[in-house]
Amino acid sequence: MTRTPPARTARPVRRRKERSRLASTALHAGLAVAAVVAVFPPLWLLVTSFKPRNDAFSTGLVTHFTLANYTHVLADTEFLTWFKNSVIIVGLTTALGVFLAATTGYAVSRFRFPGMRPLMWLLLITQMFPVAVLIVPLYNLLAGLGLLNQPAGLVVTYLTIAVPFCAWMMKGFFDTIPVEIDEAGRVDGLNPFGTFWRLVLPLARPGLAVTGFYTFVTAWAEVAYASAFMTGEENLTLAGGLQTFVNQYTNDWGSMTAAAVIIAVPAALVFAFAQRHLVAGLTAGTTKG
């Protein structure tokens, strides 16, 4: 005679507590206020760039639409030279930063070697110092190496900002990629760099996208180093060139807002290109320590 097992009692389904109408209204109102606070500055910058110079401080919308500010920036200033300088410096910084961060992160993730832990701590400690503290020692170093007023000098200084953080991030990302892939590469006769380049790196595209975007933004929007290490309008970058429109001698807010809008376009395009990888890349390092 077979015994029938006792029937399992179904667990009561816990229903999620519904939000009250007042709480829902307060939540949506808070989100709306946050959205307005976030959108208002760039929107007002865009509106001001289309106003005549005399209306730059007016609180109304555009009453006399004009492109004179953009025409003046592109035709009568060194903006295109600044743009060229920025593209060269940012391109070199991004390429070198992605390569150095990826190789450093992979080496620390996969290999054990003397000084590995002090190296990682050193990369972390470099992020603790504010930019203002580092300007004087970096200025002396660049002067001794003859790199002041040289694009290579800015590239080196920007790498000191981007590489330590990105190396830590890439290390966490490589930790999530199975070690068996590396072992399969060695079985196929690949050396460590070949395994990294041909097998592991294609799987790390989300992390590389975040690294590239962070390095790009660091170099594209940086002002302090660009102003301290580069002099002469023909050597300035875009961030340094913006200061020539509004300073103690001149007050051309229309040209400054127009230049700022133009500068924001490449950053927006890079973000649009990389955004589908950003969330995966930023969260990948948190799944495995």
C-alpha positions as YAML, in Angstrom:
chain: A
units: angstrom
residues:
- id: 1
  name: MET
  ca: [0.00, 0.00, 0.00]
- id: 2
  name: THR
  ca: [1.54, 3.24, -1.11]
- id: 3
  name: ARG
  ca: [1.37, 6.29, 1.08]
- id: 4
  name: THR
  ca: [0.45, 9.48, -0.62]
- id: 5
  name: PRO
  ca: [2.73, 12.32, 0.41]
- id: 6
  name: PRO
  ca: [1.06, 15.09, 2.30]
- id: 7
  name: ALA
  ca: [-0.05, 17.95, 0.12]
- id: 8
  name: ARG
  ca: [2.21, 20.96, 0.25]
- id: 9
  name: THR
  ca: [0.66, 24.09, 1.52]
- id: 10
  name: ALA
  ca: [1.10, 26.90, -0.91]
- id: 11
  name: ARG
  ca: [2.93, 29.91, 0.46]
- id: 12
  name: PRO
  ca: [0.84, 33.01, 0.50]
- id: 13
  name: VAL
  ca: [1.80, 35.39, -2.23]
- id: 14
  name: ARG
  ca: [3.01, 38.66, -0.74]
- id: 15
  name: ARG
  ca: [1.55, 41.49, -2.68]
- id: 16
  name: ARG
  ca: [3.60, 44.58, -3.14]
- id: 17
  name: LYS
  ca: [2.19, 47.44, -1.17]
- id: 18
  name: GLU
  ca: [0.69, 49.96, -3.52]
- id: 19
  name: ARG
  ca: [1.82, 53.53, -3.26]
- id: 20
  name: SER
  ca: [-0.71, 56.03, -2.01]
- id: 21
  name: ARG
  ca: [-1.91, 58.77, -4.33]
- id: 22
  name: LEU
  ca: [-0.13, 61.40, -2.24]
- id: 23
  name: ALA
  ca: [3.19, 59.49, -2.28]
- id: 24
  name: SER
  ca: [2.92, 58.90, -6.03]
- id: 25
  name: THR
  ca: [2.23, 62.58, -6.64]
- id: 26
  name: ALA
  ca: [5.17, 63.61, -4.47]
- id: 27
  name: LEU
  ca: [7.47, 61.14, -6.27]
- id: 28
  name: HIS
  ca: [6.52, 62.39, -9.73]
- id: 29
  name: ALA
  ca: [6.79, 66.01, -8.61]
- id: 30
  name: GLY
  ca: [10.30, 65.34, -7.28]
- id: 31
  name: LEU
  ca: [11.34, 63.67, -10.53]
- id: 32
  name: ALA
  ca: [9.93, 66.58, -12.54]
- id: 33
  name: VAL
  ca: [11.86, 69.11, -10.43]
- id: 34
  name: ALA
  ca: [15.07, 67.07, -10.80]
- id: 35
  name: ALA
  ca: [14.57, 66.90, -14.58]
- id: 36
  name: VAL
  ca: [14.06, 70.67, -14.79]
- id: 37
  name: VAL
  ca: [17.17, 71.32, -12.69]
- id: 38
  name: ALA
  ca: [19.22, 69.01, -14.93]
- id: 39
  name: VAL
  ca: [17.91, 70.32, -18.26]
- id: 40
  name: PHE
  ca: [17.71, 74.05, -17.51]
- id: 41
  name: PRO
  ca: [21.47, 74.98, -17.64]
- id: 42
  name: PRO
  ca: [22.24, 73.42, -21.06]
- id: 43
  name: LEU
  ca: [18.91, 74.64, -22.44]
- id: 44
  name: TRP
  ca: [19.59, 78.21, -21.29]
- id: 45
  name: LEU
  ca: [23.11, 77.96, -22.73]
- id: 46
  name: LEU
  ca: [21.62, 76.99, -26.10]
- id: 47
  name: VAL
  ca: [19.03, 79.78, -25.97]
- id: 48
  name: THR
  ca: [21.64, 82.42, -25.07]
- id: 49
  name: SER
  ca: [23.87, 81.37, -27.96]
- id: 50
  name: PHE
  ca: [21.16, 82.51, -30.41]
- id: 51
  name: LYS
  ca: [20.66, 85.92, -28.79]
- id: 52
  name: PRO
  ca: [22.37, 89.14, -29.82]
- id: 53
  name: ARG
  ca: [25.20, 90.20, -27.53]
- id: 54
  name: ASN
  ca: [23.12, 92.97, -25.97]
- id: 55
  name: ASP
  ca: [20.42, 90.46, -24.94]
- id: 56
  name: ALA
  ca: [22.77, 87.90, -23.37]
- id: 57
  name: PHE
  ca: [21.56, 88.66, -19.83]
- id: 58
  name: SER
  ca: [17.89, 89.08, -20.69]
- id: 59
  name: THR
  ca: [15.58, 86.64, -18.93]
- id: 60
  name: GLY
  ca: [13.26, 86.16, -21.88]
- id: 61
  name: LEU
  ca: [13.49, 83.68, -24.73]
- id: 62
  name: VAL
  ca: [14.97, 84.49, -28.12]
- id: 63
  name: THR
  ca: [13.26, 87.59, -29.49]
- id: 64
  name: HIS
  ca: [15.84, 88.41, -32.19]
- id: 65
  name: PHE
  ca: [17.19, 85.10, -33.48]
- id: 66
  name: THR
  ca: [20.75, 85.39, -34.81]
- id: 67
  name: LEU
  ca: [23.66, 83.16, -35.80]
- id: 68
  name: ALA
  ca: [26.15, 86.00, -35.39]
- id: 69
  name: ASN
  ca: [27.73, 84.42, -32.32]
- id: 70
  name: TYR
  ca: [28.48, 81.19, -34.20]
- id: 71
  name: THR
  ca: [29.75, 83.09, -37.23]
- id: 72
  name: HIS
  ca: [32.06, 85.18, -35.05]
- id: 73
  name: VAL
  ca: [33.43, 82.12, -33.22]
- id: 74
  name: LEU
  ca: [34.14, 80.15, -36.38]
- id: 75
  name: ALA
  ca: [35.41, 82.98, -38.59]
- id: 76
  name: ASP
  ca: [37.00, 85.60, -36.35]
- id: 77
  name: THR
  ca: [38.68, 83.58, -33.59]
- id: 78
  name: GLU
  ca: [41.19, 80.73, -33.30]
- id: 79
  name: PHE
  ca: [38.39, 78.26, -32.55]
- id: 80
  name: LEU
  ca: [39.22, 75.90, -35.42]
- id: 81
  name: THR
  ca: [42.87, 75.82, -34.28]
- id: 82
  name: TRP
  ca: [41.75, 75.02, -30.75]
- id: 83
  name: PHE
  ca: [39.48, 72.31, -32.13]
- id: 84
  name: LYS
  ca: [42.34, 70.75, -34.08]
- id: 85
  name: ASN
  ca: [44.60, 70.81, -31.01]
- id: 86
  name: SER
  ca: [41.90, 69.18, -28.89]
- id: 87
  name: VAL
  ca: [41.20, 66.45, -31.44]
- id: 88
  name: ILE
  ca: [44.90, 65.54, -31.62]
- id: 89
  name: ILE
  ca: [45.39, 65.53, -27.85]
- id: 90
  name: VAL
  ca: [42.12, 63.76, -27.06]
- id: 91
  name: GLY
  ca: [42.66, 61.15, -29.78]
- id: 92
  name: LEU
  ca: [46.14, 60.26, -28.52]
- id: 93
  name: THR
  ca: [44.98, 60.27, -24.89]
- id: 94
  name: THR
  ca: [42.02, 58.02, -25.60]
- id: 95
  name: ALA
  ca: [44.00, 55.49, -27.66]
- id: 96
  name: LEU
  ca: [46.90, 55.28, -25.21]
- id: 97
  name: GLY
  ca: [44.60, 55.38, -22.18]
- id: 98
  name: VAL
  ca: [42.45, 52.47, -23.39]
- id: 99
  name: PHE
  ca: [45.52, 50.38, -24.27]
- id: 100
  name: LEU
  ca: [47.37, 51.04, -21.00]
- id: 101
  name: ALA
  ca: [44.29, 50.55, -18.81]
- id: 102
  name: ALA
  ca: [43.32, 47.32, -20.59]
- id: 103
  name: THR
  ca: [46.81, 45.78, -20.46]
- id: 104
  name: THR
  ca: [47.33, 46.83, -16.84]
- id: 105
  name: GLY
  ca: [43.93, 45.55, -15.76]
- id: 106
  name: TYR
  ca: [44.46, 42.24, -17.57]
- id: 107
  name: ALA
  ca: [47.93, 41.73, -16.08]
- id: 108
  name: VAL
  ca: [46.72, 42.35, -12.53]
- id: 109
  name: SER
  ca: [43.64, 40.18, -13.06]
- id: 110
  name: ARG
  ca: [45.41, 37.15, -14.52]
- id: 111
  name: PHE
  ca: [48.98, 37.14, -13.20]
- id: 112
  name: ARG
  ca: [50.60, 37.18, -9.78]
- id: 113
  name: PHE
  ca: [53.94, 38.96, -9.63]
- id: 114
  name: PRO
  ca: [56.07, 40.72, -6.98]
- id: 115
  name: GLY
  ca: [54.80, 44.21, -6.25]
- id: 116
  name: MET
  ca: [51.32, 43.60, -7.66]
- id: 117
  name: ARG
  ca: [49.46, 44.72, -4.53]
- id: 118
  name: PRO
  ca: [51.61, 47.87, -4.02]
- id: 119
  name: LEU
  ca: [51.02, 48.68, -7.70]
- id: 120
  name: MET
  ca: [47.26, 48.55, -7.29]
- id: 121
  name: TRP
  ca: [47.42, 50.62, -4.12]
- id: 122
  name: LEU
  ca: [49.62, 53.14, -5.93]
- id: 123
  name: LEU
  ca: [47.05, 53.45, -8.71]
- id: 124
  name: LEU
  ca: [44.35, 54.02, -6.11]
- id: 125
  name: ILE
  ca: [46.33, 56.56, -4.08]
- id: 126
  name: THR
  ca: [47.00, 58.72, -7.13]
- id: 127
  name: GLN
  ca: [43.27, 59.41, -7.32]
- id: 128
  name: MET
  ca: [43.26, 60.96, -3.83]
- id: 129
  name: PHE
  ca: [45.15, 64.12, -4.80]
- id: 130
  name: PRO
  ca: [43.19, 67.09, -6.22]
- id: 131
  name: VAL
  ca: [44.30, 68.55, -9.53]
- id: 132
  name: ALA
  ca: [45.32, 71.86, -7.94]
- id: 133
  name: VAL
  ca: [47.92, 70.11, -5.77]
- id: 134
  name: LEU
  ca: [49.53, 68.38, -8.76]
- id: 135
  name: ILE
  ca: [49.83, 71.37, -11.08]
- id: 136
  name: VAL
  ca: [53.13, 72.68, -9.65]
- id: 137
  name: PRO
  ca: [55.04, 69.34, -9.55]
- id: 138
  name: LEU
  ca: [53.74, 68.38, -12.98]
- id: 139
  name: TYR
  ca: [54.69, 71.80, -14.33]
- id: 140
  name: ASN
  ca: [58.25, 71.34, -13.05]
- id: 141
  name: LEU
  ca: [58.46, 67.83, -14.52]
- id: 142
  name: LEU
  ca: [57.18, 68.93, -17.92]
- id: 143
  name: ALA
  ca: [59.52, 71.94, -17.91]
- id: 144
  name: GLY
  ca: [62.47, 69.66, -17.19]
- id: 145
  name: LEU
  ca: [61.47, 67.34, -20.02]
- id: 146
  name: GLY
  ca: [60.80, 70.19, -22.47]
- id: 147
  name: LEU
  ca: [57.12, 69.27, -22.81]
- id: 148
  name: LEU
  ca: [55.54, 72.59, -21.85]
- id: 149
  name: ASN
  ca: [53.39, 74.01, -24.65]
- id: 150
  name: GLN
  ca: [53.57, 70.61, -26.35]
- id: 151
  name: PRO
  ca: [50.60, 68.29, -27.05]
- id: 152
  name: ALA
  ca: [52.63, 65.36, -25.67]
- id: 153
  name: GLY
  ca: [52.82, 67.11, -22.30]
- id: 154
  name: LEU
  ca: [49.04, 67.34, -22.00]
- id: 155
  name: VAL
  ca: [48.64, 63.74, -23.17]
- id: 156
  name: VAL
  ca: [50.93, 62.54, -20.38]
- id: 157
  name: THR
  ca: [49.14, 64.56, -17.72]
- id: 158
  name: TYR
  ca: [45.71, 63.39, -18.87]
- id: 159
  name: LEU
  ca: [46.89, 59.79, -18.76]
- id: 160
  name: THR
  ca: [47.84, 60.26, -15.10]
- id: 161
  name: ILE
  ca: [44.17, 61.07, -14.45]
- id: 162
  name: ALA
  ca: [42.45, 58.45, -16.58]
- id: 163
  name: VAL
  ca: [44.66, 55.34, -16.48]
- id: 164
  name: PRO
  ca: [44.64, 54.59, -12.70]
- id: 165
  name: PHE
  ca: [40.85, 54.65, -12.41]
- id: 166
  name: CYS
  ca: [40.31, 52.79, -15.69]
- id: 167
  name: ALA
  ca: [42.90, 50.13, -14.80]
- id: 168
  name: TRP
  ca: [40.99, 49.33, -11.61]
- id: 169
  name: MET
  ca: [37.73, 49.18, -13.54]
- id: 170
  name: MET
  ca: [39.17, 46.95, -16.27]
- id: 171
  name: LYS
  ca: [40.67, 44.64, -13.63]
- id: 172
  name: GLY
  ca: [37.20, 44.10, -12.17]
- id: 173
  name: PHE
  ca: [35.80, 43.51, -15.65]
- id: 174
  name: PHE
  ca: [38.48, 40.95, -16.60]
- id: 175
  name: ASP
  ca: [37.78, 39.12, -13.33]
- id: 176
  name: THR
  ca: [34.30, 38.30, -14.70]
- id: 177
  name: ILE
  ca: [35.70, 36.65, -17.86]
- id: 178
  name: PRO
  ca: [36.36, 32.89, -17.27]
- id: 179
  name: VAL
  ca: [40.01, 31.90, -16.94]
- id: 180
  name: GLU
  ca: [39.26, 28.84, -19.09]
- id: 181
  name: ILE
  ca: [39.32, 31.11, -22.14]
- id: 182
  name: ASP
  ca: [42.96, 31.94, -21.42]
- id: 183
  name: GLU
  ca: [43.76, 28.25, -20.91]
- id: 184
  name: ALA
  ca: [42.14, 27.39, -24.23]
- id: 185
  name: GLY
  ca: [44.29, 30.02, -25.93]
- id: 186
  name: ARG
  ca: [47.47, 28.58, -24.43]
- id: 187
  name: VAL
  ca: [46.45, 25.11, -25.59]
- id: 188
  name: ASP
  ca: [46.11, 26.51, -29.10]
- id: 189
  name: GLY
  ca: [49.66, 27.87, -28.91]
- id: 190
  name: LEU
  ca: [48.96, 31.54, -28.22]
- id: 191
  name: ASN
  ca: [51.33, 33.50, -26.03]
- id: 192
  name: PRO
  ca: [49.86, 35.62, -23.16]
- id: 193
  name: PHE
  ca: [49.57, 38.76, -25.28]
- id: 194
  name: GLY
  ca: [48.02, 36.82, -28.15]
- id: 195
  name: THR
  ca: [45.46, 35.33, -25.79]
- id: 196
  name: PHE
  ca: [44.68, 38.78, -24.44]
- id: 197
  name: TRP
  ca: [44.45, 40.41, -27.87]
- id: 198
  name: ARG
  ca: [42.58, 37.74, -29.82]
- id: 199
  name: LEU
  ca: [40.36, 36.04, -27.23]
- id: 200
  name: VAL
  ca: [39.84, 38.14, -24.10]
- id: 201
  name: LEU
  ca: [39.80, 41.68, -25.48]
- id: 202
  name: PRO
  ca: [36.81, 41.11, -27.85]
- id: 203
  name: LEU
  ca: [34.80, 39.97, -24.82]
- id: 204
  name: ALA
  ca: [35.71, 43.15, -22.95]
- id: 205
  name: ARG
  ca: [34.08, 45.61, -25.35]
- id: 206
  name: PRO
  ca: [31.65, 47.06, -22.76]
- id: 207
  name: GLY
  ca: [34.54, 47.78, -20.41]
- id: 208
  name: LEU
  ca: [36.60, 49.24, -23.23]
- id: 209
  name: ALA
  ca: [33.69, 51.50, -24.19]
- id: 210
  name: VAL
  ca: [33.48, 52.89, -20.65]
- id: 211
  name: THR
  ca: [37.25, 53.32, -20.51]
- id: 212
  name: GLY
  ca: [37.30, 55.11, -23.85]
- id: 213
  name: PHE
  ca: [34.39, 57.36, -22.91]
- id: 214
  name: TYR
  ca: [35.87, 58.28, -19.52]
- id: 215
  name: THR
  ca: [39.27, 59.01, -21.05]
- id: 216
  name: PHE
  ca: [37.68, 61.08, -23.82]
- id: 217
  name: VAL
  ca: [35.63, 63.19, -21.42]
- id: 218
  name: THR
  ca: [38.63, 63.65, -19.11]
- id: 219
  name: ALA
  ca: [40.74, 65.09, -21.90]
- id: 220
  name: TRP
  ca: [37.95, 66.93, -23.75]
- id: 221
  name: ALA
  ca: [36.59, 68.89, -20.79]
- id: 222
  name: GLU
  ca: [39.73, 69.42, -18.66]
- id: 223
  name: VAL
  ca: [40.59, 73.08, -17.99]
- id: 224
  name: ALA
  ca: [43.20, 73.36, -15.22]
- id: 225
  name: TYR
  ca: [46.09, 71.52, -16.90]
- id: 226
  name: ALA
  ca: [45.25, 72.96, -20.32]
- id: 227
  name: SER
  ca: [45.41, 76.50, -18.94]
- id: 228
  name: ALA
  ca: [48.56, 75.97, -16.88]
- id: 229
  name: PHE
  ca: [50.69, 74.05, -19.39]
- id: 230
  name: MET
  ca: [49.67, 75.66, -22.70]
- id: 231
  name: THR
  ca: [50.12, 79.35, -23.55]
- id: 232
  name: GLY
  ca: [49.51, 81.33, -26.73]
- id: 233
  name: GLU
  ca: [46.21, 81.14, -28.59]
- id: 234
  name: GLU
  ca: [47.68, 78.88, -31.29]
- id: 235
  name: ASN
  ca: [48.50, 76.23, -28.65]
- id: 236
  name: LEU
  ca: [45.28, 76.29, -26.61]
- id: 237
  name: THR
  ca: [42.71, 73.52, -26.52]
- id: 238
  name: LEU
  ca: [38.97, 74.14, -26.61]
- id: 239
  name: ALA
  ca: [38.64, 74.22, -22.82]
- id: 240
  name: GLY
  ca: [41.46, 76.74, -22.54]
- id: 241
  name: GLY
  ca: [40.19, 78.79, -25.48]
- id: 242
  name: LEU
  ca: [36.79, 79.34, -23.84]
- id: 243
  name: GLN
  ca: [38.48, 81.47, -21.20]
- id: 244
  name: THR
  ca: [39.51, 84.03, -23.80]
- id: 245
  name: PHE
  ca: [35.87, 85.05, -24.32]
- id: 246
  name: VAL
  ca: [35.15, 85.92, -20.68]
- id: 247
  name: ASN
  ca: [37.99, 87.19, -18.50]
- id: 248
  name: GLN
  ca: [39.15, 90.37, -16.77]
- id: 249
  name: TYR
  ca: [39.59, 92.15, -20.12]
- id: 250
  name: THR
  ca: [36.54, 91.09, -22.11]
- id: 251
  name: ASN
  ca: [32.99, 89.88, -21.49]
- id: 252
  name: ASP
  ca: [31.64, 88.17, -24.62]
- id: 253
  name: TRP
  ca: [29.03, 85.77, -23.26]
- id: 254
  name: GLY
  ca: [27.36, 85.27, -26.65]
- id: 255
  name: SER
  ca: [30.53, 83.91, -28.23]
- id: 256
  name: MET
  ca: [31.28, 81.79, -25.17]
- id: 257
  name: THR
  ca: [27.86, 80.14, -25.18]
- id: 258
  name: ALA
  ca: [28.06, 79.50, -28.93]
- id: 259
  name: ALA
  ca: [31.51, 77.93, -28.55]
- id: 260
  name: ALA
  ca: [30.28, 75.82, -25.61]
- id: 261
  name: VAL
  ca: [27.39, 74.48, -27.70]
- id: 262
  name: ILE
  ca: [29.77, 73.50, -30.52]
- id: 263
  name: ILE
  ca: [32.13, 71.84, -28.04]
- id: 264
  name: ALA
  ca: [29.25, 69.81, -26.55]
- id: 265
  name: VAL
  ca: [28.31, 68.25, -29.91]
- id: 266
  name: PRO
  ca: [31.32, 65.85, -30.22]
- id: 267
  name: ALA
  ca: [30.90, 64.75, -26.59]
- id: 268
  name: ALA
  ca: [27.21, 64.03, -27.23]
- id: 269
  name: LEU
  ca: [28.05, 62.02, -30.36]
- id: 270
  name: VAL
  ca: [30.65, 59.95, -28.50]
- id: 271
  name: PHE
  ca: [28.18, 59.30, -25.69]
- id: 272
  name: ALA
  ca: [25.47, 58.25, -28.18]
- id: 273
  name: PHE
  ca: [27.93, 55.83, -29.80]
- id: 274
  name: ALA
  ca: [29.10, 54.28, -26.51]
- id: 275
  name: GLN
  ca: [25.97, 54.48, -24.38]
- id: 276
  name: ARG
  ca: [24.71, 50.96, -25.15]
- id: 277
  name: HIS
  ca: [27.90, 49.56, -23.58]
- id: 278
  name: LEU
  ca: [28.13, 51.97, -20.64]
- id: 279
  name: VAL
  ca: [25.72, 50.25, -18.23]
- id: 280
  name: ALA
  ca: [27.18, 46.79, -18.83]
- id: 281
  name: GLY
  ca: [30.72, 48.09, -18.51]
- id: 282
  name: LEU
  ca: [30.11, 50.08, -15.33]
- id: 283
  name: THR
  ca: [28.33, 47.21, -13.54]
- id: 284
  name: ALA
  ca: [30.50, 44.31, -14.75]
- id: 285
  name: GLY
  ca: [33.19, 44.79, -12.12]
- id: 286
  name: THR
  ca: [30.68, 44.49, -9.26]
- id: 287
  name: THR
  ca: [29.69, 40.88, -9.95]
- id: 288
  name: LYS
  ca: [32.97, 39.32, -8.94]
- id: 289
  name: GLY
  ca: [35.63, 40.64, -6.61]
...
